[in-house]
Coordinates of C-alpha atoms in Angstrom, one line a residue:
Chain I
M299 CA 20.5 -2.2 3.6
C300 CA 19.5 -5.0 1.6
Q301 CA 19.2 -5.4 -2.1
L302 CA 16.8 -3.9 -4.9
L303 CA 15.3 -5.2 -8.1
G304 CA 13.4 -2.8 -10.9
M305 CA 11.6 -3.2 -13.7
N306 CA 10.5 -0.8 -16.3
C307 CA 9.3 -1.4 -19.7
N308 CA 7.3 -0.5 -22.7
T309 CA 4.4 -3.5 -22.6
P310 CA 2.8 -5.0 -19.3
T311 CA 5.8 -7.4 -18.5
D312 CA 6.1 -10.4 -16.0
I313 CA 8.9 -9.9 -14.1
G314 CA 9.0 -13.8 -12.5
F315 CA 12.3 -15.2 -14.4
S316 CA 14.1 -12.3 -12.5
F317 CA 11.8 -12.6 -9.0
T318 CA 12.8 -15.9 -9.1
G319 CA 16.5 -15.4 -8.4
F320 CA 16.1 -12.6 -6.9
R321 CA 14.0 -14.2 -3.9
Q322 CA 16.7 -17.0 -3.5
R323 CA 18.7 -14.3 -2.1
G324 CA 16.1 -13.9 0.7
G325 CA 17.5 -16.8 2.4
G326 CA 18.8 -19.4 0.2
T327 CA 21.6 -18.2 -1.8
D328 CA 21.6 -14.7 0.6
H329 CA 21.1 -14.0 3.9
H330 CA 18.2 -11.0 3.3
E331 CA 15.7 -13.2 5.2
D332 CA 14.1 -10.6 7.6
G333 CA 11.0 -9.4 4.9
F334 CA 10.5 -8.5 1.4
G335 CA 8.1 -6.6 -0.7
I336 CA 7.2 -5.9 -4.3
A337 CA 5.3 -3.1 -5.6
F338 CA 4.0 -3.4 -9.3
F339 CA 2.7 -0.6 -11.2
E340 CA -0.2 -1.9 -14.1
R341 CA -1.7 -0.1 -16.4
G342 CA -5.3 -0.1 -16.7
E343 CA -7.8 -0.7 -20.1
T344 CA -7.7 3.4 -20.0
G345 CA -3.8 3.5 -20.0
K346 CA -4.2 4.7 -15.8
I347 CA -2.1 3.3 -13.7
G348 CA -2.9 1.0 -11.0
L349 CA -0.2 0.2 -8.2
R350 CA -0.5 -2.9 -5.8
Q351 CA 2.0 -4.3 -3.4
F352 CA 3.0 -7.0 -2.0
H353 CA 4.5 -7.3 1.9
D354 CA 6.0 -10.3 3.5
N355 CA 8.0 -10.7 7.2
Q356 CA 9.1 -14.4 6.1
P357 CA 11.8 -14.9 4.1
S358 CA 11.9 -14.5 0.6
H359 CA 12.8 -17.8 -0.5
L360 CA 10.0 -19.6 1.8
S361 CA 7.3 -16.8 1.7
P362 CA 3.8 -17.8 0.6
V363 CA 3.6 -14.4 -0.5
A364 CA 6.6 -14.7 -3.2
D365 CA 4.7 -18.1 -4.3
L366 CA 1.7 -16.4 -5.0
I367 CA 3.6 -13.7 -7.8
N368 CA 5.6 -16.7 -8.8
Q369 CA 2.5 -18.6 -9.7
Y370 CA 0.1 -16.1 -10.5
P371 CA 1.8 -14.0 -13.3
I372 CA 1.4 -9.6 -13.0
K373 CA 2.1 -8.1 -16.0
A374 CA 3.2 -4.3 -15.1
M375 CA 5.2 -1.6 -16.5
N376 CA 7.1 -0.8 -13.2
V377 CA 8.4 -3.4 -10.1
I378 CA 10.4 -2.3 -7.7
A379 CA 11.1 -4.7 -5.2
H380 CA 13.8 -4.9 -2.1
I381 CA 15.0 -8.1 0.1
R382 CA 15.7 -7.0 3.9
R383 CA 18.4 -7.5 5.9
A384 CA 17.7 -5.3 8.9
T385 CA 20.2 -3.1 10.5
I386 CA 18.5 -0.6 11.6
G387 CA 14.5 -1.3 12.8
E388 CA 12.5 -4.0 14.3
K389 CA 13.7 -6.8 12.5
N390 CA 10.3 -8.8 10.7
N391 CA 8.4 -5.6 11.4
L392 CA 6.4 -4.5 8.1
S393 CA 6.2 -1.1 8.8
N394 CA 10.3 -1.2 7.9
I395 CA 9.5 -3.5 4.6
H396 CA 9.9 -1.2 1.6
P397 CA 9.1 -0.6 -1.0
F398 CA 8.0 2.3 0.9
V399 CA 5.0 4.3 -0.7
R400 CA 3.1 7.8 -0.6
E401 CA 1.4 9.9 -2.3
V402 CA 2.4 12.8 -4.0
W403 CA 0.3 15.1 -5.7
G404 CA -2.2 12.4 -6.8
E405 CA 0.5 9.3 -7.9
Q406 CA 1.8 6.9 -6.1
W407 CA 5.2 7.3 -5.9
A408 CA 7.2 3.9 -4.5
F409 CA 11.0 4.2 -2.8
A410 CA 13.3 1.3 -2.1
H411 CA 16.6 1.6 -0.5
N412 CA 19.9 -0.1 0.0
G413 CA 22.4 0.7 2.1
Q414 CA 22.4 3.1 5.4
M415 CA 22.5 7.3 6.0
T416 CA 24.3 8.7 8.7
D417 CA 23.5 9.2 12.7
S418 CA 23.7 12.7 12.2
F419 CA 21.4 12.5 9.1
I420 CA 18.8 10.8 11.0
R421 CA 19.5 12.9 14.3
R422 CA 19.1 15.8 11.6
T423 CA 16.2 14.4 10.3
E424 CA 14.2 13.4 13.0
R425 CA 14.6 17.1 14.7
L426 CA 12.9 18.6 12.0
H427 CA 10.2 16.7 12.2
D428 CA 9.7 17.0 16.1
N429 CA 9.8 20.9 15.5
G430 CA 7.1 20.4 12.6
N431 CA 9.4 21.9 10.2
A432 CA 8.6 18.1 8.2
E433 CA 4.6 19.0 8.0
H434 CA 3.6 16.5 4.5
Y435 CA 5.6 13.6 5.2
S436 CA 6.5 11.3 8.3
P437 CA 7.8 8.0 8.8
V438 CA 5.7 5.4 10.3
G439 CA 8.6 2.2 10.9
T440 CA 12.2 3.1 12.1
T441 CA 14.0 2.4 9.3
D442 CA 16.8 5.1 8.2
S443 CA 15.6 4.6 4.7
E444 CA 11.5 5.3 5.4
L445 CA 13.4 8.6 6.6
A446 CA 15.7 9.1 4.1
F447 CA 12.2 9.0 1.8
C448 CA 10.5 11.3 3.7
Y449 CA 13.1 13.8 3.8
L450 CA 13.1 13.7 -0.4
L451 CA 9.4 14.1 -0.6
N452 CA 8.6 17.2 2.0
R453 CA 12.1 18.6 0.4
L454 CA 9.4 18.5 -2.6
K455 CA 6.5 19.4 -1.7
A456 CA 8.4 22.8 0.2
T457 CA 10.4 23.7 -2.9
F458 CA 7.1 22.8 -5.8
K459 CA 3.6 24.1 -5.5
S460 CA 2.5 21.4 -7.6
R461 CA 4.5 19.4 -9.9
P462 CA 7.1 20.9 -11.9
S463 CA 7.9 18.8 -15.6
D464 CA 9.9 16.0 -15.9
E465 CA 13.3 17.8 -16.8
A466 CA 13.0 19.9 -13.4
L467 CA 11.7 17.1 -11.3
F468 CA 14.3 14.9 -12.6
A469 CA 17.3 17.5 -11.8
F470 CA 15.6 18.2 -8.3
L471 CA 15.6 14.3 -7.6
T472 CA 19.3 14.3 -9.1
A473 CA 20.6 17.3 -6.1
Q474 CA 18.6 15.5 -3.1
C475 CA 19.9 12.2 -3.9
R476 CA 23.3 13.5 -4.1
Y477 CA 22.8 15.1 -0.9
L478 CA 21.4 11.7 0.2
S479 CA 24.6 10.1 -1.4
A480 CA 26.3 12.9 1.2
N481 CA 24.4 11.3 4.3
G482 CA 25.4 7.8 3.6
L483 CA 25.3 5.1 1.9
F484 CA 22.3 5.4 -0.5
N485 CA 21.3 3.4 -4.0
C486 CA 17.5 4.0 -4.3
L487 CA 15.0 3.5 -7.1
I488 CA 12.2 5.3 -7.3
S489 CA 9.0 4.9 -9.7
N490 CA 5.4 7.1 -9.7
G491 CA 5.0 3.8 -11.8
N492 CA 5.6 6.2 -15.7
W493 CA 9.4 6.6 -15.0
Q494 CA 11.7 4.4 -12.6
L495 CA 14.5 6.6 -11.3
A496 CA 17.8 4.6 -10.3
Y497 CA 20.2 5.9 -7.7
A498 CA 23.7 4.3 -7.4
G499 CA 25.5 5.1 -4.1
S500 CA 27.8 1.8 -4.6
L501 CA 26.4 -1.0 -6.6
L502 CA 23.7 -1.0 -9.2
F503 CA 23.6 -2.2 -12.3
Y504 CA 21.4 -2.5 -15.4
L505 CA 20.0 -4.3 -18.2
T506 CA 17.5 -3.4 -21.4
R507 CA 16.2 -6.3 -23.1
K508 CA 14.8 -5.7 -26.9
A509 CA 15.1 -7.8 -30.3
P510 CA 16.2 -9.8 -31.2
F511 CA 15.9 -11.8 -27.9
G512 CA 18.4 -14.2 -26.5
E513 CA 18.7 -16.9 -23.8
A514 CA 18.9 -15.7 -20.3
H515 CA 21.1 -17.7 -17.5
L516 CA 19.9 -17.3 -13.7
S517 CA 22.9 -16.6 -11.3
D518 CA 20.9 -18.2 -8.2
G519 CA 18.8 -20.9 -9.3
E520 CA 19.0 -23.5 -12.5
M521 CA 16.2 -21.4 -14.3
S522 CA 16.9 -20.8 -18.2
V523 CA 14.6 -18.3 -20.1
N524 CA 14.3 -18.0 -24.0
F525 CA 13.3 -14.8 -24.4
G526 CA 12.3 -14.7 -28.0
D527 CA 9.7 -17.3 -27.3
V528 CA 7.9 -15.1 -24.8
T529 CA 8.2 -11.1 -26.4
T530 CA 7.6 -9.6 -29.5
S531 CA 9.7 -7.7 -31.1
K532 CA 9.0 -4.1 -30.8
D533 CA 9.3 -4.9 -26.1
K534 CA 11.7 -3.1 -24.3
V535 CA 12.3 -4.0 -21.0
T536 CA 15.1 -3.1 -18.4
I537 CA 15.5 -4.9 -15.4
L538 CA 17.8 -2.9 -12.8
V539 CA 19.3 -5.0 -9.3
T540 CA 22.3 -4.6 -7.4
I541 CA 24.3 -7.9 -8.4
P542 CA 23.1 -9.1 -11.6
L543 CA 20.9 -11.7 -11.5
T544 CA 21.9 -13.3 -14.6
T545 CA 25.7 -15.1 -15.9
N546 CA 25.7 -14.7 -20.0
E547 CA 23.9 -11.2 -20.0
K548 CA 26.4 -8.2 -20.0
W549 CA 24.7 -6.0 -17.1
Q550 CA 25.7 -2.5 -17.5
Q551 CA 26.8 -0.8 -14.1
I552 CA 25.9 2.6 -13.1
A553 CA 28.3 4.5 -11.8
V554 CA 28.7 6.1 -8.0
D555 CA 26.7 9.4 -8.1
E556 CA 25.2 8.2 -11.1
C557 CA 21.0 8.8 -11.4
V558 CA 19.5 7.4 -14.1
V559 CA 16.1 7.6 -15.4
F560 CA 14.5 5.2 -17.8
Q561 CA 11.1 5.3 -19.3
D562 CA 9.1 2.4 -21.4
G563 CA 12.5 0.5 -21.0
D564 CA 14.9 3.6 -22.0
V565 CA 17.0 6.2 -20.1
V566 CA 15.1 9.0 -20.4
F567 CA 17.2 10.9 -18.5
K568 CA 20.9 10.9 -16.9
D569 CA 23.2 12.8 -14.5
T570 CA 27.0 11.5 -14.5
P571 CA 29.4 13.2 -12.2
S572 CA 32.3 14.4 -14.1
K573 CA 35.4 11.9 -13.0
K574 CA 32.9 8.0 -12.9
T575 CA 34.4 5.6 -10.8
Y576 CA 32.8 2.2 -10.3
L577 CA 32.8 0.0 -7.7
S578 CA 33.3 -3.6 -8.1
I579 CA 31.0 -6.0 -6.3
E580 CA 34.0 -7.2 -3.8
D581 CA 34.0 -3.8 -2.7
G582 CA 30.7 -2.6 -2.9
I583 CA 29.8 -5.1 -0.1
A584 CA 32.8 -4.7 1.9
L585 CA 31.9 -0.6 1.9
A586 CA 28.5 -1.4 3.4
R587 CA 29.6 -3.5 5.9
S588 CA 31.9 -0.6 6.5
V589 CA 28.9 1.1 7.3
G590 CA 27.1 -1.5 9.4
A591 CA 24.5 -1.9 6.0
S592 CA 24.6 -5.5 4.1
V593 CA 24.9 -6.8 0.6
Chain D
M106 CA -20.1 1.4 -3.9
C107 CA -20.0 -2.3 -2.9
Q108 CA -19.8 -4.4 0.1
L109 CA -17.2 -4.0 3.5
L110 CA -15.9 -6.0 5.9
G111 CA -13.9 -5.1 9.0
M112 CA -12.2 -6.7 12.1
N113 CA -10.6 -4.8 15.6
C114 CA -9.6 -7.5 18.2
N115 CA -7.9 -7.3 21.7
T116 CA -5.1 -10.2 20.3
P117 CA -4.0 -11.0 16.6
T118 CA -6.8 -12.9 15.1
D119 CA -7.7 -14.7 11.0
I120 CA -10.0 -13.4 9.3
G121 CA -10.2 -16.5 7.6
F122 CA -14.1 -17.3 8.2
S123 CA -15.6 -13.8 8.2
F124 CA -13.2 -13.7 5.0
T125 CA -14.6 -16.8 2.8
G126 CA -18.1 -15.8 3.7
F127 CA -17.3 -12.1 2.2
R128 CA -15.5 -13.3 -0.8
Q129 CA -18.5 -15.0 -2.0
R130 CA -20.8 -11.6 -2.1
G131 CA -17.5 -10.3 -5.2
G132 CA -19.1 -13.2 -8.1
G133 CA -20.7 -16.1 -6.6
T134 CA -23.6 -15.5 -3.6
D135 CA -23.9 -11.8 -4.9
H136 CA -22.7 -9.1 -7.8
H137 CA -19.8 -7.0 -6.3
E138 CA -17.2 -8.4 -9.1
D139 CA -14.9 -5.5 -9.9
G140 CA -12.0 -6.5 -7.8
F141 CA -11.2 -6.3 -3.8
G142 CA -9.1 -5.0 -1.4
I143 CA -8.2 -6.1 2.0
A144 CA -6.0 -4.2 4.6
F145 CA -3.8 -6.0 7.5
F146 CA -2.8 -4.1 11.0
E147 CA -0.3 -6.5 12.5
R148 CA 1.7 -6.1 15.8
G149 CA 5.3 -6.8 15.3
E150 CA 6.9 -8.0 18.7
T151 CA 7.7 -4.7 20.4
G152 CA 4.0 -3.4 19.7
K153 CA 4.5 -1.0 16.2
I154 CA 1.6 -2.1 13.8
G155 CA 2.5 -2.3 10.3
L156 CA 0.2 -2.4 7.4
R157 CA 0.0 -4.7 4.4
Q158 CA -2.6 -4.5 1.7
F159 CA -3.4 -6.8 -0.8
H160 CA -5.5 -5.7 -4.0
D161 CA -6.4 -7.6 -6.8
N162 CA -9.0 -6.5 -9.9
Q163 CA -10.5 -10.5 -10.8
P164 CA -13.6 -11.1 -8.6
S165 CA -13.0 -12.1 -4.7
H166 CA -14.8 -15.3 -4.9
L167 CA -12.2 -16.3 -7.5
S168 CA -9.6 -14.3 -6.7
P169 CA -5.9 -16.5 -6.5
V170 CA -5.2 -13.0 -4.2
A171 CA -8.1 -14.0 -2.2
D172 CA -7.0 -17.5 -2.1
L173 CA -4.1 -17.0 -0.7
I174 CA -5.4 -14.9 2.5
N175 CA -8.0 -17.9 2.9
Q176 CA -4.6 -20.3 2.7
Y177 CA -2.0 -18.1 4.3
P178 CA -3.5 -16.9 8.2
I179 CA -2.5 -13.0 9.0
K180 CA -3.2 -12.4 12.8
A181 CA -4.4 -9.2 12.4
M182 CA -5.7 -6.1 15.3
N183 CA -7.6 -4.6 12.9
V184 CA -9.0 -5.5 9.2
I185 CA -10.4 -3.5 6.2
A186 CA -11.7 -5.3 3.4
H187 CA -14.3 -3.9 0.5
I188 CA -15.5 -6.2 -2.5
R189 CA -16.3 -3.8 -5.6
R190 CA -18.9 -2.9 -7.9
A191 CA -17.6 -0.4 -10.0
T192 CA -20.3 3.0 -11.0
I193 CA -18.1 6.0 -10.8
G194 CA -14.4 5.2 -11.6
E195 CA -12.6 2.2 -14.6
K196 CA -14.1 -1.1 -13.7
N197 CA -11.2 -2.9 -12.4
N198 CA -8.4 -0.7 -12.3
L199 CA -6.6 -1.3 -9.5
S200 CA -5.8 2.6 -8.8
N201 CA -9.9 2.5 -8.1
I202 CA -9.8 -0.4 -6.2
H203 CA -10.3 0.2 -2.0
P204 CA -9.4 0.2 0.6
F205 CA -7.4 4.2 0.1
V206 CA -4.2 4.0 2.0
R207 CA -2.8 7.3 3.3
E208 CA 0.2 8.6 5.6
V209 CA -1.0 11.0 8.7
W210 CA 1.0 12.6 11.5
G211 CA 3.1 9.0 11.4
E212 CA 0.1 6.1 10.8
Q213 CA -0.8 5.0 7.9
W214 CA -4.8 4.7 7.6
A215 CA -6.9 2.9 6.1
F216 CA -10.3 4.3 4.3
A217 CA -13.4 1.6 2.7
H218 CA -16.3 3.0 1.3
N219 CA -19.7 1.9 0.2
G220 CA -22.3 5.0 -1.0
Q221 CA -22.0 7.4 -3.8
M222 CA -21.2 11.2 -3.2
T223 CA -23.4 13.6 -4.9
D224 CA -21.7 14.9 -8.2
S225 CA -21.9 18.4 -6.1
F226 CA -19.7 17.1 -3.9
I227 CA -17.6 16.2 -6.8
R228 CA -17.2 18.2 -8.5
R229 CA -16.6 21.1 -5.6
T230 CA -14.0 19.2 -4.1
E231 CA -12.2 18.8 -7.7
R232 CA -12.1 22.9 -7.9
L233 CA -10.4 22.9 -4.4
H234 CA -8.3 20.8 -5.9
D235 CA -7.6 22.4 -9.2
N236 CA -7.0 25.2 -7.0
G237 CA -4.4 24.5 -4.9
N238 CA -6.9 24.8 -2.0
A239 CA -6.3 20.7 -1.1
E240 CA -2.3 20.5 -0.5
H241 CA -1.7 17.6 1.2
Y242 CA -3.4 14.8 -0.4
S243 CA -5.6 14.5 -4.2
P244 CA -6.6 10.9 -5.4
V245 CA -4.9 9.0 -7.6
G246 CA -7.8 7.0 -8.8
T247 CA -11.3 8.2 -10.3
T248 CA -13.8 7.4 -7.6
D249 CA -16.0 9.5 -5.6
S250 CA -14.5 7.7 -2.7
E251 CA -11.5 8.3 -3.0
L252 CA -12.1 11.7 -3.2
A253 CA -14.3 12.1 -0.3
F254 CA -11.0 10.1 1.6
C255 CA -9.1 13.0 0.3
Y256 CA -10.9 15.8 1.2
L257 CA -11.5 14.4 4.9
L258 CA -7.5 14.1 5.6
N259 CA -6.7 18.1 3.8
R260 CA -9.8 19.3 6.3
L261 CA -7.9 17.0 9.4
K262 CA -4.4 18.2 8.2
A263 CA -5.8 22.0 7.8
T264 CA -7.6 21.3 10.9
F265 CA -4.8 20.5 13.0
K266 CA -1.2 21.9 12.8
S267 CA -0.1 18.0 15.1
R268 CA -1.8 15.2 16.0
P269 CA -4.5 15.9 18.4
S270 CA -6.2 13.7 21.0
D271 CA -8.0 11.1 20.2
E272 CA -11.2 12.2 22.0
A273 CA -11.1 15.3 19.4
L274 CA -9.8 13.6 17.0
F275 CA -12.9 10.7 17.1
A276 CA -15.4 14.0 17.4
F277 CA -14.3 16.1 14.3
L278 CA -14.4 12.4 12.1
T279 CA -17.8 12.2 12.9
A280 CA -18.6 16.0 12.2
Q281 CA -16.3 15.5 8.7
C282 CA -18.5 12.2 7.8
R283 CA -22.1 13.6 9.0
Y284 CA -20.7 16.3 6.3
L285 CA -19.9 13.7 3.7
S286 CA -23.4 11.6 4.5
A287 CA -24.7 14.9 3.7
N288 CA -23.8 15.2 0.6
G289 CA -24.2 11.5 -0.9
L290 CA -24.6 8.0 0.2
F291 CA -22.0 7.6 3.1
N292 CA -21.0 4.3 5.3
C293 CA -17.3 3.7 5.5
L294 CA -14.6 2.4 7.4
I295 CA -11.7 3.8 9.5
S296 CA -8.5 2.4 10.7
N297 CA -5.2 3.4 12.2
G298 CA -4.4 0.1 13.3
N299 CA -5.0 0.9 17.0
W300 CA -8.9 1.7 16.4
Q301 CA -11.3 1.6 13.9
L302 CA -14.1 3.8 12.8
A303 CA -17.2 2.9 11.5
Y304 CA -19.9 5.6 9.9
A305 CA -23.3 4.0 8.6
G306 CA -25.4 6.5 6.1
S307 CA -27.5 3.6 5.3
L308 CA -26.2 0.1 6.2
L309 CA -23.9 -1.3 8.6
F310 CA -23.6 -4.0 10.9
Y311 CA -21.6 -5.2 14.0
L312 CA -20.5 -8.3 16.3
T313 CA -18.5 -8.1 19.4
R314 CA -17.6 -12.0 20.0
K315 CA -16.0 -12.8 23.5
A316 CA -16.6 -15.4 26.0
P317 CA -18.5 -17.1 26.2
F318 CA -17.7 -18.1 22.8
G319 CA -20.1 -20.3 20.4
E320 CA -20.5 -21.9 16.9
A321 CA -21.1 -19.7 14.4
H322 CA -22.9 -20.8 10.8
L323 CA -21.9 -18.7 7.5
S324 CA -25.1 -17.4 5.3
D325 CA -22.7 -17.2 1.7
G326 CA -21.3 -21.0 2.2
E327 CA -21.6 -24.0 4.1
M328 CA -19.2 -23.1 6.7
S329 CA -19.2 -23.5 10.6
V330 CA -17.0 -22.4 13.5
N331 CA -17.1 -22.7 16.4
F332 CA -15.2 -20.3 18.1
G333 CA -14.9 -21.8 21.8
D334 CA -12.1 -24.5 19.7
V335 CA -9.7 -21.7 18.3
T336 CA -10.2 -19.0 20.7
T337 CA -9.0 -18.3 24.4
S338 CA -11.4 -16.6 27.0
K339 CA -9.8 -12.6 27.1
D340 CA -10.4 -13.0 23.5
K341 CA -12.4 -10.0 22.4
V342 CA -13.0 -9.8 17.7
T343 CA -15.5 -7.1 16.5
I344 CA -16.7 -7.9 13.1
L345 CA -17.7 -5.3 10.7
V346 CA -20.2 -5.6 7.6
T347 CA -22.4 -4.1 5.4
I348 CA -25.2 -7.0 5.7
P349 CA -24.7 -9.6 8.5
L350 CA -22.0 -12.7 8.2
T351 CA -23.9 -15.3 9.7
T352 CA -27.3 -16.9 10.2
N353 CA -27.3 -17.2 13.8
E354 CA -26.0 -15.1 15.6
K355 CA -27.2 -11.6 17.0
W356 CA -25.5 -8.7 15.0
Q357 CA -26.0 -5.2 15.8
Q358 CA -27.3 -2.5 13.6
I359 CA -26.1 1.1 13.3
A360 CA -27.7 4.0 12.9
V361 CA -28.2 6.2 10.3
D362 CA -25.5 8.7 10.8
E363 CA -23.9 7.5 14.0
C364 CA -20.2 6.9 14.4
V365 CA -18.7 4.5 16.3
V366 CA -15.3 3.7 17.2
F367 CA -14.0 0.6 18.3
Q368 CA -10.6 -0.4 20.0
D369 CA -9.7 -3.7 21.3
G370 CA -12.3 -5.4 20.4
D371 CA -14.7 -2.3 22.7
V372 CA -16.9 0.9 21.3
V373 CA -14.4 3.4 22.7
F374 CA -16.5 5.9 21.1
K375 CA -19.7 6.8 20.1
D376 CA -22.3 9.6 18.6
T377 CA -25.7 9.2 17.6
P378 CA -27.8 11.1 16.9
S379 CA -31.2 12.2 18.5
K380 CA -33.5 10.5 16.3
K381 CA -32.5 7.5 15.8
T382 CA -32.9 5.3 12.5
Y383 CA -32.5 2.2 11.3
L384 CA -33.0 0.8 7.5
S385 CA -33.8 -2.2 7.0
I386 CA -31.4 -4.3 4.5
E387 CA -34.0 -4.2 1.7
D388 CA -34.5 -0.5 2.4
G389 CA -30.8 0.0 2.2
I390 CA -30.2 -1.8 -0.9
A391 CA -33.4 0.3 -2.6
L392 CA -31.5 3.5 -1.7
A393 CA -28.5 3.0 -2.9
R394 CA -30.1 1.8 -6.3
S395 CA -31.5 5.3 -6.0
V396 CA -28.7 7.1 -5.9
G397 CA -26.9 4.8 -8.4
A398 CA -24.7 2.9 -6.1
S399 CA -25.4 -0.6 -4.8
V400 CA -24.7 -2.7 -1.6

């Protein structure tokens, strides 16, 4: 339910420009006004990744917490943000606001979801929890999204006793996302601070900005940036979003049921269904509405 | 290492006054300037508790994130805050900034520590992790504090397959805190949003404000509040802190190795050693220095 924004780059980058447009959709240019959250993975002096999160139950276009994010630029390697339009779970309750975070093998994993899991998935997965068969992670709030995240992580921990290689991990996560997508409408972003995984169940776009940098104009506000003025020639910054944020750049659509993983701004893993399907934005919105979700 | 601040109340309360004094100790009136963190447990409309956290690697007396907390009053049922003076773990790295949070049986648990675990505890506990004998929780950062928190939670999950009663839980946590206190200098605050547990290894004070409310003067700044103006007669608010925050109120000291749990502003559990010891503030600071921690 709602909209996703992600960033993955090869140098600490301020997401301010993209966030300025995105937050307008939380009650300004669009109706996702039931709170927002953003997780920043920042690299310390020794290279160690730290996470901090900001959540607010105010609409992002008005939120003082969102104002802070624009006024106090945070340079991060990975960001996941989410604006919420409540369909399942108490509106405005902080425990229902994405991104959700869990520690996995000593890493913080952040997750945000856009879509809607089926009633039968929810019932089945809740039963696993009630029967004590989901021992590692349990949802704190009442969303289908956090339930799906916990399902995925419980499967992960049940399958691997210790952290597998990235290659094995990405293949496993793709398979789990395919399962979740077969049991609902499931677009998601997941990051451990080093990589960011994007799975498209319906709508998800990305754009990699690198030299030569040009100018970008926001679709949701009167703002332009010439990235040539604020970057070096080595910078590579990938932005992921449910619906493109700028009007004059070429966004790449992720195919339905395609899984793409980014690291240092580059695609490092991709698993594409043999038959590629792309939904138009209108069809993606209609699909979300038909299952009771929102885009 | 560092200082702790906690709040537990029977009605959603803004911690602004206490936080105003406390944040001054992060680089203003004291030297705890290696970042700060604060976790707010807020009650939603249906009574469901949600958590949000703010972390910054700037000194709290100057931090724009701390400014936001003063300017955007958050009414919470439980709060845990921590200002850091780095002794173990990279200075200023976000992954080393308390409070640390883990999900336990579908509840968010926040933890902050003041003290210093012994080298032998650290080595022994790291070995447990390396040998795969600490399967549920692992530290993300490099502090002894997060290691102690993970140790405690791994023991909890290894002992109870599902959530025990609060009574059994508090007795178990007291025993674990005693063990940790025997293996280092260990003052901590833990909250699941409903209750807040305080364990004193050296210095920890609390104060319960209730009707008839009076005026309070901060020790770390020129600020006074008449709580009678901002409360109702039913309000009950307990503040916990390493060193008292006000000059004109009677703070209650927690004895060395005493464990006290608060709910709705009241003491609901207490386990006191048969021989009560209280350190003077000077002796507590000297003890912290002698083990390489800071107060």
